[in-house]
GROMACS .gro file of C-alpha atoms in nm:
model
  112
    1MET     CA    1   2.499  -8.578  -0.591
    2ASN     CA    2   2.606  -8.377  -0.288
    3GLU     CA    3   2.362  -8.151  -0.108
    4ILE     CA    4   2.475  -7.835   0.072
    5ILE     CA    5   2.259  -7.757   0.374
    6ILE     CA    6   2.294  -7.456   0.601
    7LEU     CA    7   2.224  -7.599   0.947
    8CYS     CA    8   2.251  -7.261   1.120
    9GLU     CA    9   2.309  -6.919   0.968
   10GLY     CA   10   2.587  -6.718   1.124
   11TYR     CA   11   2.594  -6.359   1.244
   12SER     CA   12   2.837  -6.100   1.375
   13LYS     CA   13   2.739  -5.765   1.525
   14PHE     CA   14   2.834  -5.532   1.805
   15GLU     CA   15   2.628  -5.590   2.117
   16GLN     CA   16   2.569  -5.215   2.161
   17PRO     CA   17   2.572  -4.997   1.848
   18ASP     CA   18   2.775  -4.728   2.026
   19ASP     CA   19   3.019  -4.969   2.194
   20GLU     CA   20   3.264  -5.154   1.970
   21THR     CA   21   3.423  -5.359   2.250
   22THR     CA   22   3.178  -5.651   2.267
   23MET     CA   23   3.045  -5.855   1.978
   24LEU     CA   24   2.775  -6.115   1.942
   25ALA     CA   25   2.888  -6.373   1.689
   26ASN     CA   26   2.845  -6.731   1.575
   27CYS     CA   27   2.955  -6.899   1.256
   28THR     CA   28   2.744  -7.047   0.982
   29CYS     CA   29   2.732  -7.423   1.027
   30THR     CA   30   2.711  -7.614   0.700
   31LEU     CA   31   2.645  -7.977   0.620
   32ILE     CA   32   2.765  -8.126   0.294
   33LYS     CA   33   2.556  -8.440   0.259
   34GLY     CA   34   2.658  -8.690  -0.005
   35PRO     CA   35   2.581  -9.045  -0.104
   36ASP     CA   36   2.916  -9.171   0.030
   37CYS     CA   37   3.052  -8.887   0.245
   38ASN     CA   38   2.916  -8.632   0.493
   39VAL     CA   39   3.105  -8.319   0.600
   40ILE     CA   40   3.038  -8.062   0.872
   41VAL     CA   41   3.193  -7.720   0.815
   42ASP     CA   42   3.225  -7.512   1.136
   43SER     CA   43   3.054  -7.675   1.435
   44MET     CA   44   2.951  -7.356   1.622
   45THR     CA   45   3.013  -7.272   1.990
   46PRO     CA   46   3.034  -7.534   2.266
   47TRP     CA   47   2.695  -7.407   2.388
   48ASP     CA   48   2.528  -7.503   2.058
   49GLY     CA   49   2.576  -7.880   2.083
   50ASP     CA   50   2.210  -7.965   2.142
   51LEU     CA   51   2.105  -7.740   1.853
   52LEU     CA   52   2.357  -7.903   1.621
   53LEU     CA   53   2.242  -8.252   1.719
   54ARG     CA   54   1.878  -8.156   1.652
   55ARG     CA   55   1.964  -8.009   1.313
   56LEU     CA   56   2.156  -8.325   1.216
   57GLN     CA   57   1.863  -8.540   1.327
   58GLU     CA   58   1.630  -8.334   1.104
   59HIS     CA   59   1.844  -8.457   0.814
   60GLN     CA   60   1.843  -8.819   0.937
   61LEU     CA   61   2.204  -8.804   1.052
   62HIS     CA   62   2.390  -8.886   1.372
   63PRO     CA   63   2.737  -8.750   1.462
   64ASP     CA   64   2.882  -9.093   1.378
   65ASP     CA   65   2.762  -9.042   1.018
   66ILE     CA   66   2.999  -8.748   0.967
   67ASP     CA   67   3.317  -8.840   0.778
   68TYR     CA   68   3.504  -8.508   0.787
   69VAL     CA   69   3.491  -8.207   1.017
   70VAL     CA   70   3.624  -7.881   0.874
   71SER     CA   71   3.683  -7.577   1.094
   72THR     CA   72   3.775  -7.282   0.878
   73HIS     CA   73   3.986  -7.140   1.162
   74GLY     CA   74   4.042  -7.173   1.536
   75HIS     CA   75   3.779  -6.942   1.688
   76SER     CA   76   3.558  -7.117   1.943
   77ASP     CA   77   3.244  -7.057   1.736
   78HIS     CA   78   3.397  -7.258   1.450
   79LEU     CA   79   3.521  -7.564   1.639
   80GLY     CA   80   3.320  -7.569   1.961
   81ASN     CA   81   3.147  -7.901   1.891
   82ASN     CA   82   3.417  -8.090   1.706
   83ASN     CA   83   3.421  -8.336   1.997
   84LEU     CA   84   3.079  -8.464   1.886
   85PHE     CA   85   3.240  -8.617   1.577
   86LEU     CA   86   3.493  -8.859   1.725
   87ARG     CA   87   3.433  -9.119   1.454
   88ALA     CA   88   3.513  -8.879   1.171
   89LYS     CA   89   3.799  -8.992   0.945
   90ARG     CA   90   3.967  -8.651   0.970
   91HIS     CA   91   3.934  -8.317   1.144
   92ILE     CA   92   4.066  -8.023   0.947
   93VAL     CA   93   4.126  -7.698   1.135
   94GLY     CA   94   4.258  -7.419   0.917
   95THR     CA   95   4.550  -7.588   0.741
   96ASN     CA   96   4.595  -7.870   0.994
   97ILE     CA   97   4.459  -8.222   0.943
   98SER     CA   98   4.435  -8.465   1.230
   99HIS     CA   99   4.288  -8.795   1.344
  100ARG     CA  100   4.319  -8.872   1.713
  101ASN     CA  101   4.680  -8.789   1.807
  102ARG     CA  102   4.815  -8.811   1.450
  103TYR     CA  103   4.870  -8.489   1.253
  104PHE     CA  104   4.918  -8.491   0.878
  105VAL     CA  105   5.127  -8.248   0.675
  106HIS     CA  106   4.926  -8.136   0.375
  107ASP     CA  107   5.008  -7.872   0.116
  108PHE     CA  108   4.671  -7.707   0.062
  109ASP     CA  109   4.833  -7.464  -0.183
  110ALA     CA  110   4.905  -7.757  -0.416
  111GLY     CA  111   4.532  -7.784  -0.488
  112LYS     CA  112   4.489  -8.147  -0.382
   0.00000   0.00000   0.00000
C-alpha cells in the first residue's frame, strides 16, 4: 500500500498586507512512498535542499531511492531540488517527461 506523506506544507502570502507586489511562497512537498516505487511531488526552492534531505532521512529514504520526480509546473519553488534525484527513472515537469537528455512525448489527456 502506498503512503502519502507531506514533507513540507506550502504557503503563499503577500509579504506586507498593504503591498501586493512581493509574495512569500513555497510549494507543498509530498512524498508518495510505496513498496516498489517512491515519488516526490514538487521539490521546493533551491534553498530548501538540506531540509528536503532531512525530511527524506526521517522516512528512511535517500535521494537515490526516489523513482519519479513530479513538478506540477515550472516555478522555482516546485522544481528547485530536482537535481538531488539524478537516479530517478523519470522527471515529469508539467506535461513534459524526461530522463537525462531524452524527452518523451506523452498524452496526459489520454488518461494513461
